[in-house]
């Protein structure tokens, strides 16, 4: 028997809400998530958020936690240079990058270890997956509480275009290789996925089961996709499909994060059985209402609320009132901004946004 709608419906756990969303059924309310920049949290602490407060717990958001391990080639990490403003590190993937300490931004990539087939072959040999790559003590300590409290547990994968161009190879070299040496790129993508799934199997087989797989693979930017649909079908789609099939064989769902305008790829993603897509970046041309109308019975939509409006409380208020009543219909929606919450958003306004979302997001 279907549960009653409205205020009589019992308060659900995050896991129960998520399960209903992935079944495309209504729950007590839509699940609510958030992802502020570090500088945003700093501002909110100045404005009254307790210094040691857990972000999700403090705002009463749904609780999602990831499990995984280290799939890197384990190059020895070291600090190259550090000042009061920035730090330059050589990381376990063999990449040298500069990060600013007091500003929220993407890293400035400086140098790479993987620059050709030979250096990839050396790196690949270092990627033998062993149990010590997983923090078993963390799982043993926390997993029982996660399950007891009804949190949603995600198995984190690390593979694909985004992590390869950002963390390992660089954007231009990877795009050139995709055109001139697709076999090399296919090997890189499949190796990354193999490593992730080996660790996932280790975790699963020890009894630490999870509810979904989740991975980040930004395949688009403001104006479209980084590569053609044909190139996607030939090189990346088969690897993503293998990840989705692995999840479905376990009886769990597959959840992809891909920033930018990926409209051209959405039919492909739905075709191979992807269960959820995030973040539906509005400023890049993703239209959450069109996606709901076209794919909402098959694809869980996650995000789609323009982060550029969140510091204009009247505008984001109107946007939530416009979108959420439609997006929440028949389940299949997770409430969140379409990009990290900027530090121009005040604590008071964020509270107002969540209050409104809770009101409109109820069934």
XYZ file of C-alpha atoms in Angstrom:
363
model
C 0.000 0.000 0.000
C 1.323 3.457 -0.900
C 2.197 5.634 2.078
C -0.016 8.641 2.700
C 1.010 11.912 1.138
C 1.581 15.246 2.836
C 2.220 16.015 6.465
C 0.937 12.611 7.634
C 3.774 10.754 5.945
C 6.308 9.515 8.495
C 9.737 11.159 8.600
C 12.090 9.094 6.455
C 15.809 8.467 6.638
C 18.066 9.645 3.842
C 18.358 6.105 2.545
C 14.598 5.681 2.426
C 14.197 8.999 0.588
C 16.891 8.121 -1.915
C 15.400 4.701 -2.537
C 12.033 6.288 -3.291
C 13.633 8.837 -5.634
C 15.454 6.102 -7.564
C 12.197 4.149 -7.798
C 10.615 7.333 -9.211
C 8.171 7.420 -6.322
C 7.301 10.186 -3.898
C 8.715 10.314 -0.359
C 8.091 12.536 2.674
C 10.101 15.237 0.894
C 12.800 15.551 -1.734
C 16.311 14.772 -0.449
C 18.275 17.969 0.194
C 22.022 18.336 -0.305
C 24.577 21.146 -0.456
C 28.192 21.753 -1.422
C 29.676 25.090 -0.281
C 33.168 26.309 -1.109
C 35.604 26.333 1.809
C 35.518 30.120 1.815
C 31.717 29.960 2.052
C 31.975 27.874 5.218
C 34.498 30.381 6.582
C 31.993 33.191 5.998
C 29.145 31.271 7.641
C 31.305 30.595 10.689
C 31.962 34.329 10.964
C 28.210 34.868 10.753
C 27.309 32.446 13.522
C 27.726 28.852 12.380
C 29.639 27.017 15.157
C 33.282 26.479 14.216
C 33.258 22.731 14.781
C 29.749 22.052 13.474
C 29.261 19.330 10.879
C 27.857 21.107 7.814
C 25.232 18.522 6.910
C 24.105 17.939 10.471
C 23.953 21.652 11.296
C 21.596 22.435 8.407
C 19.603 19.201 8.677
C 20.602 18.061 5.189
C 20.417 14.495 3.973
C 23.437 12.428 4.848
C 25.481 10.875 2.053
C 28.876 9.301 2.599
C 31.407 7.797 0.221
C 33.593 4.721 0.460
C 36.615 3.970 -1.671
C 40.355 3.798 -1.722
C 43.563 5.041 -3.305
C 43.812 4.022 -6.971
C 46.823 6.235 -7.689
C 50.273 5.078 -8.860
C 51.506 6.254 -5.473
C 54.205 8.574 -6.632
C 55.856 9.999 -3.493
C 54.075 13.227 -2.572
C 56.087 16.312 -1.680
C 55.678 20.045 -1.179
C 57.627 22.018 -3.772
C 56.906 25.492 -2.409
C 54.657 27.014 0.236
C 53.844 30.590 1.184
C 51.110 32.258 3.229
C 49.002 32.474 0.070
C 49.579 29.234 -1.858
C 51.106 25.773 -1.872
C 52.700 23.902 -4.786
C 52.620 20.109 -4.456
C 53.754 17.063 -6.392
C 50.971 14.531 -5.828
C 50.544 10.764 -5.899
C 49.465 10.913 -9.547
C 52.747 12.563 -10.534
C 51.137 15.948 -11.140
C 52.528 19.250 -9.879
C 49.838 21.810 -9.061
C 49.470 25.166 -7.321
C 46.538 25.751 -4.951
C 45.596 29.049 -3.321
C 44.964 28.883 0.431
C 42.446 31.686 0.862
C 40.523 31.580 -2.383
C 38.194 28.991 -3.866
C 39.352 27.987 -7.320
C 40.490 25.068 -9.398
C 44.196 24.171 -9.160
C 46.786 25.645 -11.502
C 48.353 22.622 -13.171
C 52.099 23.034 -13.655
C 53.717 19.744 -14.739
C 52.858 16.098 -15.501
C 54.614 12.766 -15.205
C 52.454 11.015 -17.813
C 53.350 12.666 -21.118
C 53.417 9.771 -23.619
C 52.903 6.012 -24.030
C 56.153 5.098 -22.279
C 55.514 7.208 -19.181
C 51.954 5.825 -19.003
C 53.359 2.270 -19.128
C 55.641 3.062 -16.169
C 52.764 4.647 -14.252
C 50.386 1.770 -14.983
C 52.811 -0.739 -13.470
C 52.606 1.153 -10.187
C 48.809 0.725 -10.041
C 48.533 -2.749 -8.528
C 45.528 -2.705 -6.210
C 46.221 -4.121 -2.742
C 44.070 -4.119 0.433
C 46.287 -1.518 2.118
C 44.875 1.083 -0.293
C 41.608 1.044 1.707
C 41.155 2.639 5.132
C 39.660 -0.398 6.830
C 39.826 1.165 10.305
C 37.612 4.034 9.115
C 35.053 1.613 7.698
C 35.064 -0.594 10.785
C 34.543 2.409 13.044
C 31.897 4.293 11.065
C 30.016 1.885 8.799
C 27.707 0.462 11.515
C 26.578 3.982 12.453
C 25.997 4.946 8.818
C 23.690 1.982 8.370
C 22.022 2.408 11.761
C 21.255 6.056 11.021
C 19.980 5.389 7.505
C 22.618 7.288 5.559
C 23.056 6.765 1.817
C 26.427 5.142 1.057
C 28.168 5.720 -2.281
C 31.031 3.713 -3.716
C 33.355 6.293 -5.223
C 34.867 5.508 -8.628
C 37.778 7.398 -10.195
C 37.986 7.114 -13.980
C 37.214 8.845 -17.253
C 37.901 12.018 -19.183
C 37.693 14.560 -16.380
C 40.037 12.989 -13.871
C 42.463 12.016 -16.629
C 42.759 15.457 -18.210
C 42.828 17.235 -14.842
C 44.839 14.947 -12.603
C 47.124 12.982 -14.914
C 47.635 14.140 -18.490
C 46.369 17.673 -19.141
C 43.473 18.814 -21.311
C 45.177 19.455 -24.645
C 47.331 16.298 -24.636
C 44.341 14.112 -23.762
C 42.125 15.585 -26.480
C 44.938 15.149 -29.018
C 45.442 11.530 -27.923
C 41.690 10.888 -28.230
C 41.967 11.932 -31.882
C 45.372 10.462 -32.743
C 45.861 7.534 -30.340
C 42.438 6.408 -29.057
C 43.818 3.001 -28.072
C 46.084 4.655 -25.503
C 43.212 6.662 -24.039
C 40.975 3.585 -23.936
C 43.681 1.760 -21.995
C 44.014 4.631 -19.520
C 40.245 4.843 -18.930
C 39.852 1.077 -18.562
C 42.834 0.800 -16.233
C 41.400 3.519 -14.004
C 38.033 1.766 -13.877
C 39.617 -1.636 -13.276
C 41.488 -0.230 -10.279
C 38.349 1.359 -8.842
C 36.244 -1.774 -9.265
C 38.926 -3.959 -7.699
C 38.808 -1.797 -4.568
C 35.012 -1.699 -4.653
C 34.930 -5.499 -4.808
C 37.303 -5.727 -1.849
C 35.082 -3.422 0.208
C 31.843 -5.127 -0.852
C 33.192 -8.628 -0.204
C 34.107 -7.650 3.364
C 30.446 -6.896 4.021
C 30.617 -3.120 3.595
C 27.907 -2.904 0.963
C 26.803 0.422 -0.494
C 23.758 1.836 -2.236
C 25.184 3.370 -5.391
C 28.315 4.109 -7.335
C 29.193 7.750 -7.908
C 31.857 9.257 -10.109
C 32.804 12.668 -11.481
C 33.423 13.024 -15.192
C 32.995 16.596 -16.424
C 32.508 16.094 -20.148
C 31.257 19.558 -21.022
C 31.914 23.257 -20.607
C 29.777 26.366 -21.117
C 29.211 25.929 -24.853
C 28.997 22.172 -25.269
C 30.939 18.948 -24.899
C 34.726 18.685 -25.006
C 34.520 16.022 -27.731
C 32.011 14.718 -30.255
C 29.251 12.200 -29.698
C 31.052 9.844 -32.064
C 34.276 10.064 -30.088
C 32.285 9.578 -26.886
C 30.658 6.418 -28.239
C 33.985 4.983 -29.383
C 36.197 5.771 -26.383
C 34.405 6.692 -23.158
C 30.860 5.325 -23.339
C 31.920 1.647 -23.277
C 33.923 2.261 -20.083
C 31.064 4.121 -18.400
C 28.681 1.372 -19.480
C 30.907 -1.229 -17.850
C 30.764 0.699 -14.564
C 26.974 0.939 -14.757
C 26.633 -2.761 -15.525
C 28.894 -3.600 -12.566
C 26.605 -1.580 -10.282
C 23.399 -3.095 -11.650
C 24.819 -6.590 -11.223
C 25.218 -5.718 -7.537
C 21.628 -4.493 -7.373
C 22.653 -0.870 -6.828
C 22.334 2.318 -8.884
C 24.794 4.439 -10.877
C 25.120 8.210 -10.335
C 27.234 10.485 -12.549
C 28.429 14.059 -11.950
C 29.207 15.889 -15.186
C 29.453 19.687 -15.249
C 28.955 21.779 -18.344
C 26.620 21.458 -21.297
C 26.294 17.701 -21.808
C 22.909 17.792 -23.535
C 24.349 15.917 -26.519
C 25.359 13.022 -24.290
C 22.168 12.686 -22.228
C 20.425 10.309 -24.691
C 23.566 8.149 -24.645
C 23.654 8.124 -20.832
C 19.999 7.147 -20.592
C 20.476 4.541 -23.320
C 23.107 2.665 -21.312
C 21.085 2.719 -18.104
C 22.530 5.562 -16.054
C 20.276 6.097 -13.034
C 21.088 9.682 -11.955
C 22.745 12.788 -13.417
C 24.212 15.788 -11.584
C 24.599 18.813 -11.506
C 22.462 20.022 -14.490
C 24.448 23.226 -14.868
C 21.933 25.885 -15.895
C 24.401 28.591 -16.956
C 25.947 26.097 -19.383
C 22.611 25.425 -21.067
C 21.155 22.492 -19.120
C 17.387 22.940 -18.717
C 16.093 20.889 -15.769
C 12.448 21.185 -16.834
C 13.222 19.885 -20.325
C 15.221 17.038 -18.812
C 12.370 16.227 -16.427
C 9.830 16.197 -19.250
C 12.019 14.129 -21.571
C 13.850 11.721 -19.262
C 12.247 12.136 -15.837
C 10.677 8.676 -15.817
C 14.080 7.023 -16.344
C 16.709 9.405 -14.966
C 16.972 10.868 -11.464
C 17.780 14.568 -11.779
C 20.147 16.019 -9.174
C 20.724 19.782 -8.998
C 19.590 22.222 -11.659
C 19.308 25.268 -9.362
C 21.491 28.040 -10.752
C 24.234 28.837 -8.209
C 24.671 32.278 -9.792
C 21.308 33.275 -8.292
C 21.910 32.069 -4.738
C 23.235 35.441 -3.561
C 20.090 37.160 -4.914
C 17.531 35.823 -2.470
C 14.474 37.069 -4.342
C 15.675 35.537 -7.608
C 16.565 32.124 -6.158
C 13.296 32.159 -4.207
C 11.393 32.637 -7.466
C 13.499 29.992 -9.209
C 12.825 27.383 -6.524
C 9.097 28.167 -6.655
C 9.190 27.798 -10.452
C 11.186 24.581 -10.675
C 10.771 22.470 -7.573
C 7.029 21.735 -7.842
C 7.661 20.227 -11.289
C 11.004 18.547 -10.616
C 9.691 16.726 -7.552
C 6.740 15.164 -9.368
C 6.693 11.355 -9.180
C 9.988 11.371 -7.278
C 13.245 11.217 -9.185
C 14.757 14.494 -7.924
C 17.520 15.485 -5.478
C 17.567 19.144 -4.396
C 20.925 20.916 -4.763
C 22.605 23.908 -6.376
C 24.113 23.312 -9.826
C 27.603 24.368 -8.696
C 29.349 24.884 -5.367
C 27.665 27.535 -3.209
C 29.728 30.755 -3.559
C 30.951 32.797 -0.603
C 28.697 35.667 -1.681
C 25.788 33.758 -0.079
C 25.108 34.765 3.519
C 24.276 32.328 6.291
C 20.872 33.959 6.718
C 20.028 33.625 3.041
C 21.162 30.002 2.924
C 18.849 29.236 5.837
C 15.989 30.935 3.973
C 16.701 28.888 0.855
C 16.637 25.614 2.783
C 13.455 26.599 4.624
C 11.702 27.284 1.330
C 12.992 24.059 -0.217
C 11.693 22.048 2.729
C 8.270 23.639 2.399
C 7.915 23.233 -1.365
C 9.792 19.928 -1.482
C 7.307 18.085 0.726
C 4.887 15.630 -0.821
